[in-house]
GROMACS .gro file of C-alpha atoms in nm:
model
  371
    1MET     CA    1   0.707   0.623   1.862
    2THR     CA    2   0.548   0.891   1.638
    3VAL     CA    3   0.272   0.671   1.502
    4PHE     CA    4  -0.013   0.915   1.556
    5VAL     CA    5  -0.012   1.281   1.462
    6ARG     CA    6  -0.324   1.307   1.677
    7GLU     CA    7  -0.478   1.049   1.907
    8LEU     CA    8  -0.858   1.044   1.899
    9ASP     CA    9  -1.146   0.873   2.075
   10LEU     CA   10  -1.440   0.882   1.837
   11GLY     CA   11  -1.728   0.644   1.785
   12GLY     CA   12  -1.816   0.321   1.957
   13ALA     CA   13  -1.633   0.049   2.146
   14GLY     CA   14  -1.579  -0.182   1.850
   15LEU     CA   15  -1.266  -0.241   1.644
   16ARG     CA   16  -0.997   0.023   1.693
   17VAL     CA   17  -0.935   0.201   1.364
   18ALA     CA   18  -0.643   0.430   1.278
   19VAL     CA   19  -0.679   0.669   0.984
   20LYS     CA   20  -0.400   0.793   0.758
   21ASP     CA   21  -0.366   1.170   0.774
   22CYS     CA   22  -0.458   1.225   0.410
   23ILE     CA   23  -0.811   1.105   0.487
   24ASP     CA   24  -1.066   1.352   0.629
   25VAL     CA   25  -1.197   1.314   0.983
   26ALA     CA   26  -1.456   1.579   1.065
   27GLY     CA   27  -1.321   1.850   1.292
   28GLU     CA   28  -0.957   1.750   1.234
   29ALA     CA   29  -0.708   1.911   0.996
   30THR     CA   30  -0.593   1.688   0.710
   31VAL     CA   31  -0.224   1.773   0.700
   32ALA     CA   32  -0.089   1.483   0.490
   33GLY     CA   33   0.240   1.487   0.677
   34SER     CA   34   0.337   1.830   0.543
   35ARG     CA   35   0.438   2.147   0.725
   36ALA     CA   36   0.306   2.332   0.420
   37LEU     CA   37  -0.046   2.221   0.522
   38ALA     CA   38  -0.007   2.268   0.896
   39HIS     CA   39  -0.259   2.553   0.910
   40VAL     CA   40  -0.536   2.415   0.689
   41VAL     CA   41  -0.889   2.442   0.827
   42PRO     CA   42  -1.034   2.127   0.986
   43ALA     CA   43  -1.230   1.893   0.762
   44ALA     CA   44  -1.601   1.973   0.753
   45ALA     CA   45  -1.711   1.611   0.709
   46ASN     CA   46  -1.585   1.257   0.745
   47ALA     CA   47  -1.449   1.072   0.446
   48THR     CA   48  -1.683   0.794   0.337
   49VAL     CA   49  -1.454   0.524   0.479
   50VAL     CA   50  -1.444   0.702   0.815
   51ARG     CA   51  -1.822   0.745   0.820
   52ARG     CA   52  -1.873   0.376   0.743
   53SER     CA   53  -1.629   0.279   1.019
   54LEU     CA   54  -1.822   0.487   1.271
   55GLU     CA   55  -2.154   0.347   1.151
   56ALA     CA   56  -2.014  -0.002   1.212
   57GLY     CA   57  -1.942   0.087   1.576
   58CYS     CA   58  -1.567   0.121   1.534
   59GLN     CA   59  -1.354   0.345   1.753
   60ILE     CA   60  -1.136   0.592   1.563
   61VAL     CA   61  -0.821   0.599   1.775
   62GLY     CA   62  -0.611   0.847   1.582
   63LYS     CA   63  -0.475   0.991   1.260
   64THR     CA   64  -0.146   0.836   1.159
   65THR     CA   65   0.165   1.003   1.028
   66MET     CA   66   0.279   0.940   0.673
   67HIS     CA   67   0.543   1.016   0.415
   68GLU     CA   68   0.485   1.377   0.321
   69LEU     CA   69   0.205   1.430   0.066
   70ALA     CA   70   0.200   1.051   0.012
   71PHE     CA   71   0.492   1.112  -0.224
   72GLY     CA   72   0.759   0.881  -0.092
   73ILE     CA   73   0.810   0.517  -0.004
   74SER     CA   74   1.054   0.512   0.290
   75GLY     CA   75   0.816   0.658   0.549
   76ILE     CA   76   1.085   0.896   0.672
   77ASN     CA   77   0.934   1.232   0.770
   78ASP     CA   78   1.153   1.467   0.971
   79TRP     CA   79   0.872   1.717   1.030
   80ALA     CA   80   0.572   1.502   1.118
   81GLY     CA   81   0.786   1.220   1.256
   82THR     CA   82   0.904   0.882   1.134
   83PRO     CA   83   0.714   0.593   1.296
   84VAL     CA   84   0.922   0.321   1.455
   85ASN     CA   85   0.901  -0.014   1.279
   86HIS     CA   86   0.785  -0.206   1.587
   87ARG     CA   87   0.950  -0.543   1.520
   88TRP     CA   88   1.249  -0.419   1.319
   89PRO     CA   89   1.331  -0.070   1.455
   90HIS     CA   90   1.654  -0.055   1.252
   91LEU     CA   91   1.456  -0.078   0.927
   92ILE     CA   92   1.236   0.180   0.755
   93PRO     CA   93   0.862   0.156   0.832
   94GLY     CA   94   0.785   0.199   0.462
   95GLY     CA   95   0.555   0.457   0.310
   96SER     CA   96   0.358   0.636   0.242
   97SER     CA   97   0.115   0.474   0.492
   98SER     CA   98   0.396   0.444   0.746
   99GLY     CA   99   0.204   0.521   1.064
  100ALA     CA  100  -0.087   0.307   0.948
  101ALA     CA  101   0.135  -0.001   0.928
  102ALA     CA  102   0.326   0.085   1.245
  103ALA     CA  103   0.004   0.130   1.444
  104VAL     CA  104  -0.115  -0.220   1.351
  105ALA     CA  105   0.227  -0.378   1.408
  106ALA     CA  106   0.251  -0.223   1.756
  107GLY     CA  107  -0.100  -0.332   1.852
  108LEU     CA  108  -0.226   0.026   1.878
  109ALA     CA  109  -0.504  -0.037   1.626
  110ASP     CA  110  -0.691  -0.342   1.503
  111ILE     CA  111  -0.728  -0.194   1.155
  112SER     CA  112  -0.565   0.099   0.980
  113ILE     CA  113  -0.705   0.274   0.676
  114GLY     CA  114  -0.435   0.375   0.430
  115THR     CA  115  -0.399   0.474   0.067
  116ASP     CA  116  -0.196   0.313  -0.210
  117THR     CA  117  -0.092   0.506  -0.523
  118GLY     CA  118   0.231   0.323  -0.599
  119GLY     CA  119   0.257   0.062  -0.325
  120SER     CA  120   0.181   0.286  -0.027
  121ILE     CA  121  -0.021   0.022   0.162
  122ARG     CA  122   0.166  -0.289   0.051
  123ILE     CA  123   0.520  -0.156   0.103
  124PRO     CA  124   0.475  -0.042   0.468
  125ALA     CA  125   0.271  -0.355   0.542
  126CYS     CA  126   0.562  -0.562   0.409
  127CYS     CA  127   0.821  -0.358   0.600
  128CYS     CA  128   0.631  -0.383   0.931
  129GLY     CA  129   0.522  -0.746   0.896
  130VAL     CA  130   0.145  -0.697   0.866
  131PHE     CA  131  -0.126  -0.768   0.607
  132GLY     CA  132  -0.241  -0.505   0.360
  133LEU     CA  133  -0.476  -0.476   0.064
  134LYS     CA  134  -0.490  -0.239  -0.231
  135PRO     CA  135  -0.846  -0.300  -0.350
  136THR     CA  136  -0.958  -0.291  -0.710
  137PHE     CA  137  -0.926   0.069  -0.827
  138GLY     CA  138  -1.252   0.253  -0.762
  139ARG     CA  139  -1.404  -0.015  -0.540
  140ILE     CA  140  -1.364   0.183  -0.217
  141SER     CA  141  -1.485   0.543  -0.217
  142ARG     CA  142  -1.213   0.808  -0.225
  143GLN     CA  143  -1.455   1.082  -0.115
  144GLY     CA  144  -1.273   1.285   0.148
  145VAL     CA  145  -0.927   1.158   0.050
  146TRP     CA  146  -0.627   1.363  -0.068
  147PRO     CA  147  -0.528   1.410  -0.342
  148ARG     CA  148  -0.885   1.459  -0.455
  149VAL     CA  149  -0.818   1.333  -0.810
  150SER     CA  150  -0.610   1.026  -0.892
  151SER     CA  151  -0.623   0.751  -1.154
  152LEU     CA  152  -0.391   0.531  -0.945
  153ASP     CA  153  -0.483   0.572  -0.579
  154SER     CA  154  -0.692   0.321  -0.382
  155VAL     CA  155  -0.810   0.338  -0.022
  156GLY     CA  156  -0.755   0.012   0.162
  157PRO     CA  157  -0.697  -0.160   0.496
  158LEU     CA  158  -0.399  -0.287   0.691
  159ALA     CA  159  -0.435  -0.541   0.973
  160ALA     CA  160  -0.245  -0.798   1.176
  161ASN     CA  161  -0.420  -1.091   1.006
  162ALA     CA  162  -0.634  -1.173   0.706
  163SER     CA  163  -0.953  -1.211   0.911
  164LEU     CA  164  -0.933  -0.849   1.022
  165LEU     CA  165  -0.847  -0.742   0.668
  166ILE     CA  166  -1.166  -0.914   0.550
  167ARG     CA  167  -1.368  -0.748   0.827
  168ALA     CA  168  -1.225  -0.411   0.728
  169MET     CA  169  -1.339  -0.460   0.370
  170GLU     CA  170  -1.688  -0.553   0.490
  171ILE     CA  171  -1.698  -0.224   0.680
  172MET     CA  172  -1.563  -0.009   0.397
  173ASP     CA  173  -1.760  -0.173   0.115
  174PRO     CA  174  -2.120  -0.290   0.175
  175ALA     CA  175  -2.094  -0.499  -0.144
  176PHE     CA  176  -1.802  -0.705  -0.010
  177PHE     CA  177  -1.895  -1.064   0.081
  178PRO     CA  178  -1.617  -1.300   0.199
  179CYS     CA  179  -1.572  -1.616  -0.004
  180THR     CA  180  -1.390  -1.944   0.030
  181ASP     CA  181  -1.244  -2.122  -0.270
  182GLY     CA  182  -1.124  -2.478  -0.246
  183SER     CA  183  -0.930  -2.498  -0.571
  184ILE     CA  184  -0.717  -2.200  -0.674
  185ARG     CA  185  -0.506  -2.184  -0.988
  186VAL     CA  186  -0.193  -1.991  -0.890
  187GLY     CA  187   0.034  -1.825  -1.140
  188LEU     CA  188   0.380  -1.769  -0.992
  189LEU     CA  189   0.510  -1.455  -1.156
  190ASN     CA  190   0.866  -1.478  -1.283
  191VAL     CA  191   1.045  -1.170  -1.144
  192GLN     CA  192   1.401  -1.081  -1.048
  193ALA     CA  193   1.411  -1.084  -0.668
  194ALA     CA  194   1.678  -1.172  -0.415
  195PRO     CA  195   1.725  -1.551  -0.403
  196ASN     CA  196   1.617  -1.579  -0.038
  197VAL     CA  197   1.300  -1.384  -0.117
  198GLN     CA  198   1.220  -1.612  -0.411
  199ARG     CA  199   1.277  -1.922  -0.200
  200ALA     CA  200   1.053  -1.789   0.077
  201ILE     CA  201   0.765  -1.734  -0.166
  202VAL     CA  202   0.791  -2.086  -0.310
  203ARG     CA  203   0.820  -2.238   0.037
  204VAL     CA  204   0.512  -2.054   0.164
  205LEU     CA  205   0.301  -2.164  -0.132
  206GLY     CA  206   0.399  -2.520  -0.056
  207ARG     CA  207   0.302  -2.486   0.309
  208ALA     CA  208  -0.037  -2.352   0.205
  209GLY     CA  209  -0.091  -2.642  -0.032
  210LEU     CA  210  -0.105  -2.415  -0.336
  211ALA     CA  211   0.042  -2.559  -0.655
  212SER     CA  212   0.161  -2.300  -0.905
  213LYS     CA  213   0.263  -2.257  -1.265
  214GLU     CA  214   0.519  -2.002  -1.375
  215VAL     CA  215   0.382  -1.691  -1.545
  216HIS     CA  216   0.568  -1.411  -1.719
  217LEU     CA  217   0.441  -1.055  -1.770
  218SER     CA  218   0.659  -0.885  -2.030
  219GLY     CA  219   0.516  -0.541  -1.953
  220MET     CA  220   0.617  -0.517  -1.585
  221GLU     CA  221   0.915  -0.285  -1.637
  222ALA     CA  222   0.730  -0.055  -1.875
  223ALA     CA  223   0.430  -0.049  -1.639
  224PHE     CA  224   0.652   0.051  -1.349
  225THR     CA  225   0.794   0.344  -1.546
  226ALA     CA  226   0.451   0.447  -1.673
  227GLY     CA  227   0.314   0.436  -1.319
  228VAL     CA  228   0.589   0.671  -1.203
  229THR     CA  229   0.513   0.909  -1.491
  230ILE     CA  230   0.142   0.927  -1.419
  231MET     CA  231   0.191   0.959  -1.043
  232ASN     CA  232   0.437   1.244  -1.101
  233ALA     CA  233   0.193   1.429  -1.327
  234GLU     CA  234  -0.102   1.384  -1.092
  235THR     CA  235   0.092   1.468  -0.776
  236TRP     CA  236   0.232   1.782  -0.935
  237SER     CA  237  -0.120   1.883  -1.036
  238ALA     CA  238  -0.245   1.829  -0.681
  239PHE     CA  239   0.041   1.966  -0.472
  240GLY     CA  240   0.275   2.158  -0.702
  241PRO     CA  241   0.170   2.502  -0.567
  242LEU     CA  242   0.295   2.402  -0.220
  243LEU     CA  243   0.654   2.426  -0.348
  244GLU     CA  244   0.620   2.804  -0.342
  245THR     CA  245   0.571   2.800   0.035
  246GLY     CA  246   0.926   2.677   0.093
  247LEU     CA  247   0.783   2.448   0.362
  248VAL     CA  248   0.789   2.116   0.178
  249GLY     CA  249   1.053   1.873   0.305
  250GLN     CA  250   1.369   1.847   0.098
  251ASP     CA  251   1.316   1.496  -0.036
  252VAL     CA  252   0.958   1.563  -0.146
  253ALA     CA  253   1.043   1.910  -0.277
  254LEU     CA  254   1.308   1.759  -0.505
  255ARG     CA  255   1.063   1.495  -0.619
  256LEU     CA  256   0.795   1.755  -0.689
  257ALA     CA  257   1.041   1.966  -0.886
  258ARG     CA  258   1.123   1.666  -1.105
  259ALA     CA  259   0.754   1.585  -1.138
  260SER     CA  260   0.688   1.935  -1.272
  261MET     CA  261   0.890   1.844  -1.582
  262THR     CA  262   0.656   1.560  -1.683
  263THR     CA  263   0.522   1.636  -2.030
  264PRO     CA  264   0.180   1.566  -2.183
  265ASP     CA  265   0.348   1.343  -2.440
  266GLU     CA  266   0.504   1.135  -2.162
  267VAL     CA  267   0.167   1.097  -1.994
  268ALA     CA  268   0.005   0.996  -2.323
  269ALA     CA  269   0.273   0.732  -2.377
  270ALA     CA  270   0.222   0.607  -2.020
  271GLU     CA  271  -0.150   0.571  -2.085
  272THR     CA  272  -0.073   0.355  -2.388
  273VAL     CA  273   0.140   0.135  -2.164
  274ARG     CA  274  -0.143   0.125  -1.909
  275ALA     CA  275  -0.386  -0.013  -2.166
  276ALA     CA  276  -0.141  -0.277  -2.292
  277PHE     CA  277  -0.031  -0.391  -1.946
  278THR     CA  278  -0.388  -0.408  -1.815
  279ALA     CA  279  -0.479  -0.634  -2.107
  280GLU     CA  280  -0.174  -0.851  -2.040
  281VAL     CA  281  -0.265  -0.895  -1.672
  282ASP     CA  282  -0.627  -0.969  -1.762
  283ALA     CA  283  -0.511  -1.236  -2.005
  284ALA     CA  284  -0.283  -1.396  -1.745
  285LEU     CA  285  -0.574  -1.404  -1.501
  286GLU     CA  286  -0.784  -1.597  -1.750
  287ARG     CA  287  -0.537  -1.884  -1.705
  288SER     CA  288  -0.486  -1.835  -1.330
  289ASP     CA  289  -0.720  -1.729  -1.051
  290VAL     CA  290  -0.448  -1.523  -0.883
  291LEU     CA  291  -0.091  -1.421  -0.956
  292VAL     CA  292   0.169  -1.447  -0.678
  293LEU     CA  293   0.501  -1.266  -0.654
  294PRO     CA  294   0.712  -1.098  -0.386
  295THR     CA  295   0.587  -0.766  -0.256
  296MET     CA  296   0.941  -0.624  -0.260
  297PRO     CA  297   1.253  -0.743  -0.444
  298ASP     CA  298   1.455  -0.765  -0.122
  299HIS     CA  299   1.441  -0.693   0.250
  300PRO     CA  300   1.361  -0.332   0.344
  301PRO     CA  301   1.663  -0.101   0.378
  302ARG     CA  302   1.797   0.022   0.708
  303LEU     CA  303   1.683   0.366   0.819
  304ASP     CA  304   2.034   0.512   0.795
  305ASP     CA  305   2.083   0.379   0.444
  306ALA     CA  306   1.743   0.504   0.323
  307ARG     CA  307   1.828   0.859   0.427
  308THR     CA  308   2.125   0.871   0.193
  309ASP     CA  309   2.007   0.643  -0.089
  310ARG     CA  310   1.763   0.800  -0.335
  311SER     CA  311   1.693   0.468  -0.508
  312ALA     CA  312   1.415   0.371  -0.267
  313VAL     CA  313   1.164   0.394  -0.551
  314GLY     CA  314   1.306   0.058  -0.667
  315MET     CA  315   1.128  -0.096  -0.368
  316THR     CA  316   0.804  -0.050  -0.564
  317THR     CA  317   0.916  -0.247  -0.872
  318PHE     CA  318   0.666  -0.528  -0.805
  319VAL     CA  319   0.375  -0.326  -0.664
  320ARG     CA  320   0.347  -0.010  -0.875
  321PRO     CA  321   0.250  -0.191  -1.199
  322PHE     CA  322  -0.077  -0.305  -1.038
  323ASN     CA  323  -0.167   0.051  -0.945
  324LEU     CA  324  -0.135   0.129  -1.313
  325SER     CA  325  -0.359  -0.163  -1.412
  326GLY     CA  326  -0.604  -0.124  -1.123
  327HIS     CA  327  -0.608  -0.491  -1.016
  328PRO     CA  328  -0.656  -0.580  -0.647
  329ALA     CA  329  -0.336  -0.681  -0.469
  330ALA     CA  330  -0.273  -0.798  -0.114
  331THR     CA  331   0.047  -0.855   0.079
  332VAL     CA  332   0.096  -1.132   0.335
  333PRO     CA  333   0.391  -1.118   0.581
  334VAL     CA  334   0.644  -1.401   0.565
  335GLN     CA  335   0.997  -1.434   0.695
  336ASP     CA  336   1.301  -1.638   0.602
  337HIS     CA  337   1.585  -1.770   0.818
  338SER     CA  338   1.714  -1.415   0.867
  339ASP     CA  339   1.382  -1.322   1.036
  340GLU     CA  340   1.366  -0.999   0.839
  341PRO     CA  341   1.045  -0.902   0.662
  342ILE     CA  342   0.940  -1.046   0.329
  343GLY     CA  343   0.601  -0.993   0.170
  344LEU     CA  344   0.409  -1.231  -0.055
  345GLN     CA  345   0.186  -1.040  -0.295
  346ILE     CA  346  -0.140  -1.180  -0.435
  347VAL     CA  347  -0.295  -1.015  -0.742
  348GLY     CA  348  -0.646  -1.095  -0.861
  349ARG     CA  349  -0.899  -1.011  -1.127
  350LYS     CA  350  -1.066  -0.672  -1.105
  351GLY     CA  351  -1.361  -0.691  -0.868
  352GLU     CA  352  -1.244  -1.021  -0.717
  353ASP     CA  353  -1.098  -0.873  -0.400
  354GLU     CA  354  -1.285  -1.142  -0.207
  355LYS     CA  355  -1.088  -1.416  -0.384
  356VAL     CA  356  -0.759  -1.236  -0.324
  357LEU     CA  357  -0.834  -1.219   0.047
  358ALA     CA  358  -0.948  -1.582   0.056
  359VAL     CA  359  -0.605  -1.681  -0.071
  360ALA     CA  360  -0.440  -1.443   0.178
  361PHE     CA  361  -0.638  -1.611   0.455
  362GLN     CA  362  -0.536  -1.958   0.337
  363ILE     CA  363  -0.169  -1.862   0.330
  364GLY     CA  364  -0.183  -1.676   0.661
  365ASP     CA  365  -0.361  -1.968   0.826
  366ALA     CA  366  -0.101  -2.214   0.698
  367LEU     CA  367   0.183  -1.999   0.826
  368ALA     CA  368   0.020  -1.952   1.166
  369SER     CA  369  -0.028  -2.327   1.206
  370THR     CA  370   0.340  -2.400   1.137
  371ARG     CA  371   0.488  -2.135   1.367
   0.00000   0.00000   0.00000
């Protein structure tokens, strides 16, 4: 099912951990899903998150495939392999942490470690029906993670339930201490999603006993565009030279070529948007403890459709803005009557990842008790 690029058996007999192949594991090549990197030398040391997993007695079970260079959202990779979406094999697995989500969904790992620059944990988690967290930017060490420099990318966990997501954060961040909050002020973000998705979010909040007040963020659209601009500039800086090899897959090569045209003025304008949107989210979170919205505007596309439709970036409309702002954001799997995947996204104050996961646990627990 092309989940692992390499199966491994490292460490202890504790939780089984899968590692995205843009994260260094000592003695293994970090290929990032790209034929252009197929002959890189093995990593000399473990990334910090891998080292902490081993120190906690976890078993590293493999490195997972991914959308090439973490520069795509469908998870389709014709060279490294496209993981099968375990529950919905006709749908995309999502990217770029495609194998990470698929490994958890198929029960091949208890926890996966992925990365999220523009939704790359939350989108595949949503597509595959698992939990995922993009921590507060900078909270989890990116030492040993590619690209080496990013102002958007966060390392974070994926798991089958919120309890394991919480345990993963305890392993990756010694400063993480789980919390429980009895009374949570929920701001329900007013966004344009498919009606069945909107209804599912409202219904789930009700099941979890969470009252909400509607919130509007006027800067969402501008933040999405600014996030794309900055990701393009930073990805081109990191991987642009690989275009000359002629070995980059067609979809990513086209994206890199477009990214090369990003101008310094465009980046400067995007940074202005970043500052304004971050302030707007901070202000909204003074009135609410968390913001809730769908993870994706609609159900994931079918694999066949995603191969021919270049508009997949629209799947990140609701997730990418919070990479720009740096706030923690989790996704919880929910379904509607169609039984196709829907994600409920929870956004919290910077540094309050514990509260975000407490709400994720409350919602996940409520859903589990009603199934």
